[in-house]
Amino acid sequence: MAHAQPDPAAGLLGDTGLRVAVVGPTHPYKGGVASHTTTLAHELSAAGHDVRLVSWRHLYPSFLYPGEQSVPAGGEPDVEPFARTERTLSWARPDTLVRAGRALRDVDVIVVVHVIPPVVPLHLLLLRAAGAGRTSSTGRGPRSVVICHNVLPHEPHPGDSTLMRSMFRRADAVVVHSADQARLAREHDAPHVVVSELPPHLPGGEPVERPEHDGPARILALGLVRGYKGIDILMRAMTRVPDVTLTVAGEMWGEAGTTIRELAKDSRLAGRVDIHGGYVPSERIAPLLAQHDVLALTYRSATASQNVLLAHQHGLPVLASRVGTFGEQVRDGVDGLLVPPGDEDAIVAALEHLADPAEVAQLQAGVRPPDLAGPWARYVGTLEAVAAHGAVAIPDDDADAGPAEPAPGRVAATLGAARDLARSVVRRTEPRVDLAAGDLPGWVRPTDVLGIDDEATAARDLARTLGLPGRADRTAGWAALGALVSLGDDAARRATVLDFSGPGSPFARWARSLGYAPVEIELSGGRSPIDIIDVDTASLDVMTALHPGGATGEDIDELMTHAAWALRAKGLLIVSLAVGGSGDGAVSPADLRGVLARADNAGLSLVGDLDGDITARLRRAADVAAASEGRDPADAFAVVRLTLRRR
């Protein structure tokens, strides 16, 4: 199998993928945003993109950040620094933003990491100098993507909303980490908002051995101490529950720190509260977690946080408020306890449970280590989708109003423009991979069942051997490989491909590397793209929905209905869905047979077969899971890839 040599000037999808400039804080600045920015640069680079990290040598004036902004001199970075880092930006020197922007005019996308509204004017200087964003006078500059950790700060000030509207007017897309933040971004006139789970960028390294402890819970509150984190409410609740102890480890912020120290003087907390003020170096995090039993996250408010993941990575359950993403990350009563925000009585009740060593042990037994790789594959995929030309973004102007009918012809026109643009981009670039269906081994089939992890690992390794770009979640990669088998017979690469797989799938990127020009559909607000897509009858060659982990049976039924009239004769619908297991959305083997019957009724014939009895494959997956990983066999599931051809 030969690999074509790319034109070094090809641009968007050449040998290094996208040319990306990430603008945001990194080491020696400390905190979660700096760690996330640095890890993002590493992950984009690992995915095959040409990445520059443009950072700050002077970020905030002291009146905006009363604590220590940087890691102490000689301190270890929270995450490994990125090699191609330029620390050129200065709050006190706006000209540094102008010069940096001019130097970025030849990149494909500028990813701005938004921190606080007062920095917005500086970011706008850089974007204007680069000619980036949707208000560019030329319309030919880099695309601008804003990663918004918080649309508004936890403690907002007058003028913040005005500044954010100015920022969003310059953005081609805004990435947020929760549905609540998406609604807030749309309220501030963001044109195209995408929600993507905050991926882990955990400081502190691997867990260390935990000494045995048989007693009431030792609770840890870790990180910057600010009013919105609710540590004062936790301490007031502790005055009503004996025995449990608390360590507060982190830099004290203004009045919040003063309040914590005053509460610690209460005689009812004597000997039970230990305060370690100041920055916690990364090398101290793992030992500190090992000396405690529960991580406290009793926030008054929150957006997205990785602290639940950090606790679970080190085997700790959490006591958390139902704010931000905590409610989605914590299984109440299984690997943590959830309470309403600001509810002291509810925290008292939770502490009474944690005073019982048996209940603490039960929660610890329910903790599962988080997936540290999959979320990054999906996150990078999200950025690729919003940054690459040929992706259709359909804004959801009112997510709570339910599916809305688009203006006549609006979506069809958008699809047509995106298809033409995608094809023009592919024509400008040499395909990186010369791959025909016959180049793939026989075990990669159009229709197949994935039952055990080894098969997904083999698919990932094959993708690397073939030279397919980037890194992908193993299951998503397995699903995408089978789709490439079906595309491989199109030597001219002229197929009109509509991809509903979402940013977690590598399919669209792999198809582009082969010379196809797939149009990716991305919709904010949680609605199904199928609800509002309208294309001409018999206008598509391929429709794909290769969601990581599999789509639901309801999604597949909806896709089949549309495919029956949207696909040309002999056109393909390629989908993946989860079968078996206890997860939401999975279908049973019997349901799968029903799906195939409905497909036949819709005029879609299965390409290939399901390689024997689905029930037997599930049983094998259950046995492997129980033997090698200690999981409940009832949780075992398979992912099925179906390739259906329109008659």
PDB file of C-alpha atoms in Angstrom, residues 20-24 40 44 109-113 127 143-147 383 387:
ATOM      1  CA  VAL A  20      -3.480  25.559  15.024  1.00  0.00           C
ATOM      2  CA  ALA A  21      -2.519  28.396  17.354  1.00  0.00           C
ATOM      3  CA  VAL A  22      -3.693  27.890  20.938  1.00  0.00           C
ATOM      4  CA  VAL A  23      -3.752  31.188  22.849  1.00  0.00           C
ATOM      5  CA  GLY A  24      -3.913  30.775  26.614  1.00  0.00           C
ATOM      6  CA  LEU A  40      -4.836  20.581  24.802  1.00  0.00           C
ATOM      7  CA  LEU A  44      -3.844  18.395  19.237  1.00  0.00           C
ATOM      8  CA  VAL A 109      -7.559  28.253  13.278  1.00  0.00           C
ATOM      9  CA  ILE A 110      -6.849  30.283  16.402  1.00  0.00           C
ATOM     10  CA  VAL A 111      -8.162  28.676  19.583  1.00  0.00           C
ATOM     11  CA  VAL A 112      -8.559  31.326  22.280  1.00  0.00           C
ATOM     12  CA  VAL A 113      -8.803  30.058  25.846  1.00  0.00           C
ATOM     13  CA  LEU A 127      -7.793  38.265  16.538  1.00  0.00           C
ATOM     14  CA  ARG A 143     -11.167  30.701  11.889  1.00  0.00           C
ATOM     15  CA  SER A 144     -11.570  31.643  15.546  1.00  0.00           C
ATOM     16  CA  VAL A 145     -12.724  29.199  18.201  1.00  0.00           C
ATOM     17  CA  VAL A 146     -13.203  30.358  21.786  1.00  0.00           C
ATOM     18  CA  ILE A 147     -12.946  27.790  24.578  1.00  0.00           C
ATOM     19  CA  LEU A 383     -12.350  21.221  17.813  1.00  0.00           C
ATOM     20  CA  ALA A 387     -12.382  24.394  12.939  1.00  0.00           C
TER      21      ALA A 387
END
